[in-house]
Every structure is written in C-alpha cells, then in structure tokens.
Amino acid sequence: MGEPEFRCGFVAVVGRPNVGKSTLVNALVGRKVSIVTSRPQTTRQRVIGVASTDRAQLLFVDTPGMHRREKHALNKLMNRSAQSSLADADVVLVVVEAGRWTEEDEDVLARAQAAGRPVMLLLNKIDRIRPREAVLPMLQEAAARGEFAAVVPISAERGENLARLRELLEAAVPEGPALFPPDQWSNRDERFHIAEVVREKLMRRLRDELPYGLAVEIERLGESEQGRLEVGAVVWVEREAHKAIVIGKGGEMLKAAGQAARLELKARFERPVHLEIWVKVREHWTDREADLKRLGYDGD
C-alpha cells in the first residue's frame, strides 16, 4: 500500500458570540491567532489559523459571532463575514456552550446546515459541567437536533478532547496539497495582529465601560537602527466622551493597556518594542463604509 494522501481543507468555526470560538482556534493551532476577552463580539473579522502536520493542513476560519441585531453597518459586515465562511468551508464546526441552548444557537445551526457542508457540533466548556455524568444526556439531546458528521464534547480552554477533534477533522477534509507554508500560522499580517493585541488590552481593562465603536489602526510600523520594533497605533472612538474613558484619569487607563500590549509584543517578536498610542474621534465610523473599509472591515 502507498503512503496516505496529504489532506488540506477549510474548517469554518461558527457560533453565537462568546461561546469560545477564538479560544478553540488558538488551542487547535497552538498560537494566538485571535484575541480573547470575556466580551461578546471580540472577533470582528475573519481570521484563518493554520495548523500543519506531516499528514494534513487544517485551515481554521475564526469568524465573528453570528447575531440577530444588526444595529450598525459593522454588525452587518460581521454577520456577512461569518456567513461567507460557511460557503467556503469543507467542514463546519458549530460551537455551543454545553448545558445551554439558545435561539441564537438555533439560528447558527440552521445557517450552517443550509450551507450543505458536513457539520460537527461541539459542546464546549464541558469542564464547567457538574457532575460530569450530566454531559452524556446533553450529547444525546444535541445529536437529536440534526444530522451531524460528529457531536463532540470539548473544553477549548483546557484542551479536553481536542486531539480527537483533530483526528476527525483530518479525516473529513479533502485530499489536496497544503495551501500555506508549514511554518505559517495565520493568513493575517503583522499589522493586523499588533492592532488586535492593543485592542484586546483595552477591552480587558475597560470592561463595562468599553465603547462599542472602538477600533485600532496601526499607522506606523518599522524598525530602529538598534533593532527595536517601532509601532504607532491609533485608537478610534465615536465620541469625545469615549476618548476620555479610553485615556482614563491622568492617562492611567491608556498607559496600563499600552504597557500590557508592549510586553506581549516584546515576547512575540523577541525584541524591544516602542509603542505609541493616540486616541482619536471619528463620529459614526461604525456606519461609514469608507471608514469600515479603511480599518479592514470589508465582510471578507
């Protein structure tokens, strides 16, 4: 018998906001592909995480959480991005929270099944279920909700059952050559990931005070003669009042977020980092097509 054929395929990871999609993609890839916070809709743009082995290359498409309310043009683009990922996928992972099923979960599942791709239903956060024996009836109930290639209980945060999930996915994607070099782990460039790190640190510190219309743009990225990474970032908000919140009393909020971002970037790039952050106001940018496009929110 000959060697098994190499396999490669796109795996769309969909679900309502805050079910752990980005945590799952990061765990499966083994790198920080997407930022993670406790806030819903942290992921705003489609990001591909690349996981390569000698047998297969799995291209995990982390998508914005699908949601019903489309209050701004940004929300519409986020939903469009998630929907288009279904059409391009070889396999769809529908992520739900174990022990909790909502109408939004039902909507996501219906969209995934309508795409005509193999669907695996993942019950995430099983580490929070007590007693653990309660997981079995949850799996039985979930399996009755439709036709699935598999129903898999997982904990993305703790890595439970992810090895089994990888095996199922490697068998499910089609035969074909790798689409990315084996050492590449994301389809996004450095500017994107740097901006996301800054946004993550702000989101984690602002918490309930977080303005919805907050975005980060990297205006300057270079290297000093001494090899230091030079970064100039702009935080965009929609109101002057939001600017004051982001900066914080005496500039403390922005300073703390900037320090946390700089430390993470220093570890990631393994070199000193000089990070400057400015906060600017652009009213109604979440509804302006030109602003959305400039900031990379194009629905793709």
mmCIF file of C-alpha atoms in Angstrom:
data_model
loop_
_atom_site.group_PDB
_atom_site.id
_atom_site.type_symbol
_atom_site.label_atom_id
_atom_site.label_comp_id
_atom_site.label_asym_id
_atom_site.label_seq_id
_atom_site.Cartn_x
_atom_site.Cartn_y
_atom_site.Cartn_z
ATOM 1 C CA MET A 1 0.000 0.000 0.000
ATOM 2 C CA GLY A 2 1.157 3.513 -0.784
ATOM 3 C CA GLU A 3 1.519 6.391 1.602
ATOM 4 C CA PRO A 4 -1.790 8.061 2.604
ATOM 5 C CA GLU A 5 -2.558 11.163 0.590
ATOM 6 C CA PHE A 6 -1.996 14.562 2.177
ATOM 7 C CA ARG A 7 -5.191 16.363 3.134
ATOM 8 C CA CYS A 8 -5.976 20.057 3.313
ATOM 9 C CA GLY A 9 -9.206 21.928 3.899
ATOM 10 C CA PHE A 10 -11.014 24.900 5.362
ATOM 11 C CA VAL A 11 -12.803 24.455 8.678
ATOM 12 C CA ALA A 12 -15.294 27.224 9.470
ATOM 13 C CA VAL A 13 -15.755 27.798 13.194
ATOM 14 C CA VAL A 14 -19.129 29.425 13.830
ATOM 15 C CA GLY A 15 -21.385 30.107 16.770
ATOM 16 C CA ARG A 16 -23.155 32.847 18.626
ATOM 17 C CA PRO A 17 -20.996 35.435 20.390
ATOM 18 C CA ASN A 18 -18.888 34.351 23.369
ATOM 19 C CA VAL A 19 -19.112 30.561 23.086
ATOM 20 C CA GLY A 20 -15.327 30.132 22.855
ATOM 21 C CA LYS A 21 -14.648 30.050 19.112
ATOM 22 C CA SER A 22 -11.410 32.037 19.276
ATOM 23 C CA THR A 23 -10.155 30.102 22.289
ATOM 24 C CA LEU A 24 -10.786 26.912 20.319
ATOM 25 C CA VAL A 25 -8.948 28.115 17.210
ATOM 26 C CA ASN A 26 -5.975 29.260 19.292
ATOM 27 C CA ALA A 27 -5.830 25.884 21.043
ATOM 28 C CA LEU A 28 -6.051 23.890 17.811
ATOM 29 C CA VAL A 29 -3.385 25.981 16.076
ATOM 30 C CA GLY A 30 -1.143 26.292 19.129
ATOM 31 C CA ARG A 31 -0.673 30.028 18.587
ATOM 32 C CA LYS A 32 -2.576 33.174 19.450
ATOM 33 C CA VAL A 33 -4.419 33.570 16.165
ATOM 34 C CA SER A 34 -7.286 35.587 17.642
ATOM 35 C CA ILE A 35 -7.600 37.772 20.702
ATOM 36 C CA VAL A 36 -9.813 36.558 23.531
ATOM 37 C CA THR A 37 -11.834 38.558 26.050
ATOM 38 C CA SER A 38 -14.987 37.978 28.068
ATOM 39 C CA ARG A 39 -16.822 40.493 25.880
ATOM 40 C CA PRO A 40 -19.184 39.242 23.160
ATOM 41 C CA GLN A 41 -18.192 40.043 19.562
ATOM 42 C CA THR A 42 -14.496 40.375 20.366
ATOM 43 C CA THR A 43 -13.740 38.825 16.972
ATOM 44 C CA ARG A 44 -14.824 41.246 14.263
ATOM 45 C CA GLN A 45 -13.008 39.971 11.190
ATOM 46 C CA ARG A 46 -12.466 36.577 9.665
ATOM 47 C CA VAL A 47 -9.061 35.161 10.584
ATOM 48 C CA ILE A 48 -7.525 31.915 9.338
ATOM 49 C CA GLY A 49 -5.403 29.878 11.715
ATOM 50 C CA VAL A 50 -3.125 27.349 10.018
ATOM 51 C CA ALA A 51 -2.373 24.020 11.727
ATOM 52 C CA SER A 52 0.107 21.868 9.788
ATOM 53 C CA THR A 53 1.275 18.296 10.378
ATOM 54 C CA ASP A 54 3.000 15.773 8.133
ATOM 55 C CA ARG A 55 -0.438 14.349 7.291
ATOM 56 C CA ALA A 56 -2.677 17.362 6.824
ATOM 57 C CA GLN A 57 -3.107 21.099 6.913
ATOM 58 C CA LEU A 58 -6.236 22.359 8.652
ATOM 59 C CA LEU A 59 -7.247 25.943 7.914
ATOM 60 C CA PHE A 60 -9.417 27.106 10.812
ATOM 61 C CA VAL A 61 -11.567 30.091 9.906
ATOM 62 C CA ASP A 62 -12.351 32.022 13.091
ATOM 63 C CA THR A 63 -15.468 34.079 12.439
ATOM 64 C CA PRO A 64 -17.342 36.872 14.208
ATOM 65 C CA GLY A 65 -20.184 35.628 16.365
ATOM 66 C CA MET A 66 -23.442 35.419 14.439
ATOM 67 C CA HIS A 67 -26.055 37.665 15.998
ATOM 68 C CA ARG A 68 -29.583 38.807 15.255
ATOM 69 C CA ARG A 69 -29.336 42.518 15.929
ATOM 70 C CA GLU A 70 -27.662 44.485 13.156
ATOM 71 C CA LYS A 71 -27.666 47.911 14.744
ATOM 72 C CA HIS A 72 -24.711 49.258 12.748
ATOM 73 C CA ALA A 73 -23.141 48.644 9.359
ATOM 74 C CA LEU A 74 -20.286 46.989 11.267
ATOM 75 C CA ASN A 75 -22.703 44.365 12.635
ATOM 76 C CA LYS A 76 -23.934 43.607 9.127
ATOM 77 C CA LEU A 77 -20.372 43.144 7.894
ATOM 78 C CA MET A 78 -19.597 40.819 10.792
ATOM 79 C CA ASN A 79 -22.613 38.649 10.010
ATOM 80 C CA ARG A 80 -21.721 38.669 6.313
ATOM 81 C CA SER A 81 -18.170 37.575 7.116
ATOM 82 C CA ALA A 82 -19.402 34.646 9.197
ATOM 83 C CA GLN A 83 -21.939 33.644 6.560
ATOM 84 C CA SER A 84 -19.443 33.725 3.694
ATOM 85 C CA SER A 85 -17.116 31.455 5.662
ATOM 86 C CA LEU A 86 -19.772 28.746 5.535
ATOM 87 C CA ALA A 87 -19.872 28.798 1.748
ATOM 88 C CA ASP A 88 -16.090 28.400 1.500
ATOM 89 C CA ALA A 89 -15.733 25.654 4.110
ATOM 90 C CA ASP A 90 -15.053 21.960 3.657
ATOM 91 C CA VAL A 91 -16.253 21.282 7.209
ATOM 92 C CA VAL A 92 -18.249 23.464 9.600
ATOM 93 C CA LEU A 93 -17.778 23.419 13.372
ATOM 94 C CA VAL A 94 -20.812 24.774 15.200
ATOM 95 C CA VAL A 95 -19.710 25.700 18.707
ATOM 96 C CA VAL A 96 -22.272 25.874 21.512
ATOM 97 C CA GLU A 97 -21.981 26.053 25.264
ATOM 98 C CA ALA A 98 -22.619 22.737 26.990
ATOM 99 C CA GLY A 99 -25.778 22.879 29.076
ATOM 100 C CA ARG A 100 -27.109 25.987 27.384
ATOM 101 C CA TRP A 101 -29.064 26.174 24.129
ATOM 102 C CA THR A 102 -30.486 29.478 22.888
ATOM 103 C CA GLU A 103 -32.496 30.726 19.935
ATOM 104 C CA GLU A 104 -29.268 32.233 18.596
ATOM 105 C CA ASP A 105 -27.683 28.768 18.668
ATOM 106 C CA GLU A 106 -30.671 27.504 16.701
ATOM 107 C CA ASP A 107 -30.198 30.258 14.118
ATOM 108 C CA VAL A 108 -26.494 29.483 13.719
ATOM 109 C CA LEU A 109 -27.162 25.770 13.346
ATOM 110 C CA ALA A 110 -29.833 26.398 10.707
ATOM 111 C CA ARG A 111 -27.439 28.576 8.690
ATOM 112 C CA ALA A 112 -24.675 26.001 8.958
ATOM 113 C CA GLN A 113 -26.899 23.140 7.844
ATOM 114 C CA ALA A 114 -28.277 25.212 4.961
ATOM 115 C CA ALA A 115 -24.729 25.619 3.611
ATOM 116 C CA GLY A 116 -24.701 21.948 2.649
ATOM 117 C CA ARG A 117 -21.338 21.172 4.238
ATOM 118 C CA PRO A 118 -20.554 18.446 6.804
ATOM 119 C CA VAL A 119 -21.343 19.858 10.241
ATOM 120 C CA MET A 120 -19.738 18.860 13.518
ATOM 121 C CA LEU A 121 -21.496 20.080 16.650
ATOM 122 C CA LEU A 122 -19.127 20.935 19.500
ATOM 123 C CA LEU A 123 -20.333 21.201 23.084
ATOM 124 C CA ASN A 124 -17.743 23.496 24.627
ATOM 125 C CA LYS A 125 -16.957 24.275 28.268
ATOM 126 C CA ILE A 126 -17.696 20.742 29.497
ATOM 127 C CA ASP A 127 -15.182 21.351 32.295
ATOM 128 C CA ARG A 128 -17.852 23.524 33.930
ATOM 129 C CA ILE A 129 -20.487 20.771 33.988
ATOM 130 C CA ARG A 130 -21.059 19.089 37.351
ATOM 131 C CA PRO A 131 -21.476 16.220 37.748
ATOM 132 C CA ARG A 132 -19.577 15.136 34.643
ATOM 133 C CA GLU A 133 -22.088 12.358 34.053
ATOM 134 C CA ALA A 134 -24.529 15.092 33.031
ATOM 135 C CA VAL A 135 -22.587 15.557 29.784
ATOM 136 C CA LEU A 136 -23.934 12.309 28.273
ATOM 137 C CA PRO A 137 -27.618 13.323 28.163
ATOM 138 C CA MET A 138 -26.512 16.694 26.784
ATOM 139 C CA LEU A 139 -24.760 14.897 23.923
ATOM 140 C CA GLN A 140 -27.853 12.796 23.245
ATOM 141 C CA GLU A 141 -30.070 15.863 23.211
ATOM 142 C CA ALA A 142 -27.657 17.724 20.933
ATOM 143 C CA ALA A 143 -27.402 14.815 18.481
ATOM 144 C CA ALA A 144 -31.180 14.868 18.080
ATOM 145 C CA ARG A 145 -31.094 18.428 16.740
ATOM 146 C CA GLY A 146 -29.982 17.444 13.250
ATOM 147 C CA GLU A 147 -27.711 15.431 11.005
ATOM 148 C CA PHE A 148 -24.106 15.775 12.132
ATOM 149 C CA ALA A 149 -20.807 14.324 10.989
ATOM 150 C CA ALA A 150 -19.964 14.187 14.702
ATOM 151 C CA VAL A 151 -21.065 15.560 18.058
ATOM 152 C CA VAL A 152 -18.015 16.200 20.216
ATOM 153 C CA PRO A 153 -17.791 17.371 23.851
ATOM 154 C CA ILE A 154 -14.762 19.622 24.383
ATOM 155 C CA SER A 155 -13.130 22.164 26.627
ATOM 156 C CA ALA A 156 -11.238 24.587 24.414
ATOM 157 C CA GLU A 157 -9.777 26.320 27.454
ATOM 158 C CA ARG A 158 -8.379 23.122 28.975
ATOM 159 C CA GLY A 159 -7.696 21.232 25.751
ATOM 160 C CA GLU A 160 -10.071 18.371 26.565
ATOM 161 C CA ASN A 161 -10.865 16.102 23.609
ATOM 162 C CA LEU A 162 -9.102 18.359 21.092
ATOM 163 C CA ALA A 163 -6.790 15.559 19.917
ATOM 164 C CA ARG A 164 -9.856 13.510 18.986
ATOM 165 C CA LEU A 165 -11.364 16.520 17.226
ATOM 166 C CA ARG A 166 -8.184 16.973 15.170
ATOM 167 C CA GLU A 167 -8.335 13.319 14.097
ATOM 168 C CA LEU A 168 -11.934 13.709 12.951
ATOM 169 C CA LEU A 169 -11.128 16.876 11.022
ATOM 170 C CA GLU A 170 -8.053 15.440 9.315
ATOM 171 C CA ALA A 171 -10.196 12.557 8.085
ATOM 172 C CA ALA A 172 -13.004 14.873 6.956
ATOM 173 C CA VAL A 173 -11.116 17.420 4.840
ATOM 174 C CA PRO A 174 -10.387 16.522 1.194
ATOM 175 C CA GLU A 175 -7.152 15.245 -0.255
ATOM 176 C CA GLY A 176 -5.007 18.022 -1.638
ATOM 177 C CA PRO A 177 -1.749 19.944 -1.267
ATOM 178 C CA ALA A 178 -1.017 22.407 1.529
ATOM 179 C CA LEU A 179 -2.093 25.973 0.790
ATOM 180 C CA PHE A 180 0.278 27.647 3.269
ATOM 181 C CA PRO A 181 3.942 27.051 4.166
ATOM 182 C CA PRO A 182 4.238 24.677 7.151
ATOM 183 C CA ASP A 183 5.706 27.393 9.398
ATOM 184 C CA GLN A 184 2.915 29.921 8.716
ATOM 185 C CA TRP A 185 0.183 30.017 11.360
ATOM 186 C CA SER A 186 -2.108 32.833 10.170
ATOM 187 C CA ASN A 187 -3.263 34.477 6.961
ATOM 188 C CA ARG A 188 -3.070 37.922 8.574
ATOM 189 C CA ASP A 189 -0.025 40.192 8.600
ATOM 190 C CA GLU A 190 1.892 41.728 11.492
ATOM 191 C CA ARG A 191 -0.084 44.981 11.397
ATOM 192 C CA PHE A 192 -3.336 43.136 11.938
ATOM 193 C CA HIS A 193 -2.080 41.091 14.881
ATOM 194 C CA ILE A 194 -0.402 44.087 16.542
ATOM 195 C CA ALA A 195 -3.618 46.105 16.271
ATOM 196 C CA GLU A 196 -5.578 43.213 17.749
ATOM 197 C CA VAL A 197 -3.210 42.915 20.720
ATOM 198 C CA VAL A 198 -3.690 46.605 21.513
ATOM 199 C CA ARG A 199 -7.477 46.259 21.172
ATOM 200 C CA GLU A 200 -7.503 43.211 23.424
ATOM 201 C CA LYS A 201 -5.640 45.006 26.217
ATOM 202 C CA LEU A 202 -8.033 47.936 26.038
ATOM 203 C CA MET A 203 -11.082 45.662 26.051
ATOM 204 C CA ARG A 204 -9.864 43.754 29.084
ATOM 205 C CA ARG A 205 -9.255 46.905 31.084
ATOM 206 C CA LEU A 206 -12.289 48.905 30.054
ATOM 207 C CA ARG A 207 -14.738 46.029 30.594
ATOM 208 C CA ASP A 208 -18.198 47.512 31.255
ATOM 209 C CA GLU A 209 -17.002 50.973 30.231
ATOM 210 C CA LEU A 210 -15.899 49.728 26.809
ATOM 211 C CA PRO A 211 -17.301 51.842 23.966
ATOM 212 C CA TYR A 212 -18.708 49.643 21.191
ATOM 213 C CA GLY A 213 -17.196 51.827 18.486
ATOM 214 C CA LEU A 214 -13.560 51.185 19.404
ATOM 215 C CA ALA A 215 -11.066 50.162 16.739
ATOM 216 C CA VAL A 216 -7.282 50.158 16.467
ATOM 217 C CA GLU A 217 -5.298 51.137 13.392
ATOM 218 C CA ILE A 218 -1.528 50.772 13.012
ATOM 219 C CA GLU A 219 -0.320 53.953 11.332
ATOM 220 C CA ARG A 220 3.381 53.333 11.716
ATOM 221 C CA LEU A 221 5.388 50.108 11.824
ATOM 222 C CA GLY A 222 9.129 49.938 11.416
ATOM 223 C CA GLU A 223 12.452 49.081 12.972
ATOM 224 C CA SER A 224 15.019 51.343 14.583
ATOM 225 C CA GLU A 225 18.732 51.154 13.837
ATOM 226 C CA GLN A 226 19.125 49.285 17.113
ATOM 227 C CA GLY A 227 16.594 46.626 16.024
ATOM 228 C CA ARG A 228 13.754 47.919 18.176
ATOM 229 C CA LEU A 229 10.224 47.485 16.810
ATOM 230 C CA GLU A 230 8.626 50.916 16.382
ATOM 231 C CA VAL A 231 4.821 50.961 16.489
ATOM 232 C CA GLY A 232 2.436 53.881 16.200
ATOM 233 C CA ALA A 233 -1.200 52.956 16.897
ATOM 234 C CA VAL A 234 -4.397 54.997 16.719
ATOM 235 C CA VAL A 235 -7.418 54.061 18.799
ATOM 236 C CA TRP A 236 -10.587 55.249 17.082
ATOM 237 C CA VAL A 237 -13.731 56.030 19.067
ATOM 238 C CA GLU A 238 -17.013 57.684 18.091
ATOM 239 C CA ARG A 239 -17.395 60.346 20.803
ATOM 240 C CA GLU A 240 -15.265 62.719 22.842
ATOM 241 C CA ALA A 241 -16.710 61.156 25.990
ATOM 242 C CA HIS A 242 -15.427 57.769 24.814
ATOM 243 C CA LYS A 243 -11.986 59.261 24.251
ATOM 244 C CA ALA A 244 -11.874 60.361 27.876
ATOM 245 C CA ILE A 245 -12.868 56.857 29.020
ATOM 246 C CA VAL A 246 -10.153 55.176 26.954
ATOM 247 C CA ILE A 247 -7.455 57.570 28.153
ATOM 248 C CA GLY A 248 -8.597 57.313 31.771
ATOM 249 C CA LYS A 249 -7.927 59.584 34.711
ATOM 250 C CA GLY A 250 -4.473 61.047 34.337
ATOM 251 C CA GLY A 251 -3.900 58.809 31.317
ATOM 252 C CA GLU A 252 -3.692 55.727 33.541
ATOM 253 C CA MET A 253 -6.066 53.520 31.528
ATOM 254 C CA LEU A 254 -4.250 54.028 28.237
ATOM 255 C CA LYS A 255 -0.862 53.720 29.906
ATOM 256 C CA ALA A 256 -1.737 50.378 31.524
ATOM 257 C CA ALA A 257 -3.157 48.946 28.301
ATOM 258 C CA GLY A 258 -0.137 50.162 26.360
ATOM 259 C CA GLN A 259 2.303 48.572 28.800
ATOM 260 C CA ALA A 260 0.471 45.244 28.640
ATOM 261 C CA ALA A 261 0.431 45.348 24.835
ATOM 262 C CA ARG A 262 4.113 46.233 24.667
ATOM 263 C CA LEU A 263 5.072 43.306 26.909
ATOM 264 C CA GLU A 264 3.104 40.836 24.795
ATOM 265 C CA LEU A 265 4.541 42.216 21.562
ATOM 266 C CA LYS A 266 8.054 42.075 23.012
ATOM 267 C CA ALA A 267 7.579 38.384 23.817
ATOM 268 C CA ARG A 268 6.014 37.635 20.442
ATOM 269 C CA PHE A 269 8.652 39.360 18.318
ATOM 270 C CA GLU A 270 11.540 38.653 20.713
ATOM 271 C CA ARG A 271 12.879 42.184 20.589
ATOM 272 C CA PRO A 272 12.356 45.524 22.358
ATOM 273 C CA VAL A 273 9.193 47.379 21.366
ATOM 274 C CA HIS A 274 8.475 51.099 21.394
ATOM 275 C CA LEU A 275 4.705 51.576 21.275
ATOM 276 C CA GLU A 276 2.973 54.938 20.976
ATOM 277 C CA ILE A 277 -0.824 55.140 21.133
ATOM 278 C CA TRP A 278 -3.062 58.061 20.231
ATOM 279 C CA VAL A 279 -6.828 58.231 20.738
ATOM 280 C CA LYS A 280 -8.852 59.994 18.049
ATOM 281 C CA VAL A 281 -12.550 60.629 17.457
ATOM 282 C CA ARG A 282 -14.383 59.749 14.253
ATOM 283 C CA GLU A 283 -18.133 60.073 14.743
ATOM 284 C CA HIS A 284 -20.309 57.238 13.444
ATOM 285 C CA TRP A 285 -17.392 55.312 11.934
ATOM 286 C CA THR A 286 -19.254 52.049 12.575
ATOM 287 C CA ASP A 287 -21.812 53.152 9.970
ATOM 288 C CA ARG A 288 -19.457 54.735 7.422
ATOM 289 C CA GLU A 289 -18.495 52.422 4.570
ATOM 290 C CA ALA A 290 -15.245 54.262 3.800
ATOM 291 C CA ASP A 291 -14.119 54.121 7.435
ATOM 292 C CA LEU A 292 -15.024 50.451 7.749
ATOM 293 C CA LYS A 293 -13.071 49.596 4.612
ATOM 294 C CA ARG A 294 -10.025 51.598 5.742
ATOM 295 C CA LEU A 295 -10.000 49.742 9.043
ATOM 296 C CA GLY A 296 -10.220 46.379 7.294
ATOM 297 C CA TYR A 297 -13.881 45.637 7.944
ATOM 298 C CA ASP A 298 -14.929 44.532 4.476
ATOM 299 C CA GLY A 299 -17.028 41.478 5.258
ATOM 300 C CA ASP A 300 -14.406 39.080 3.870
#
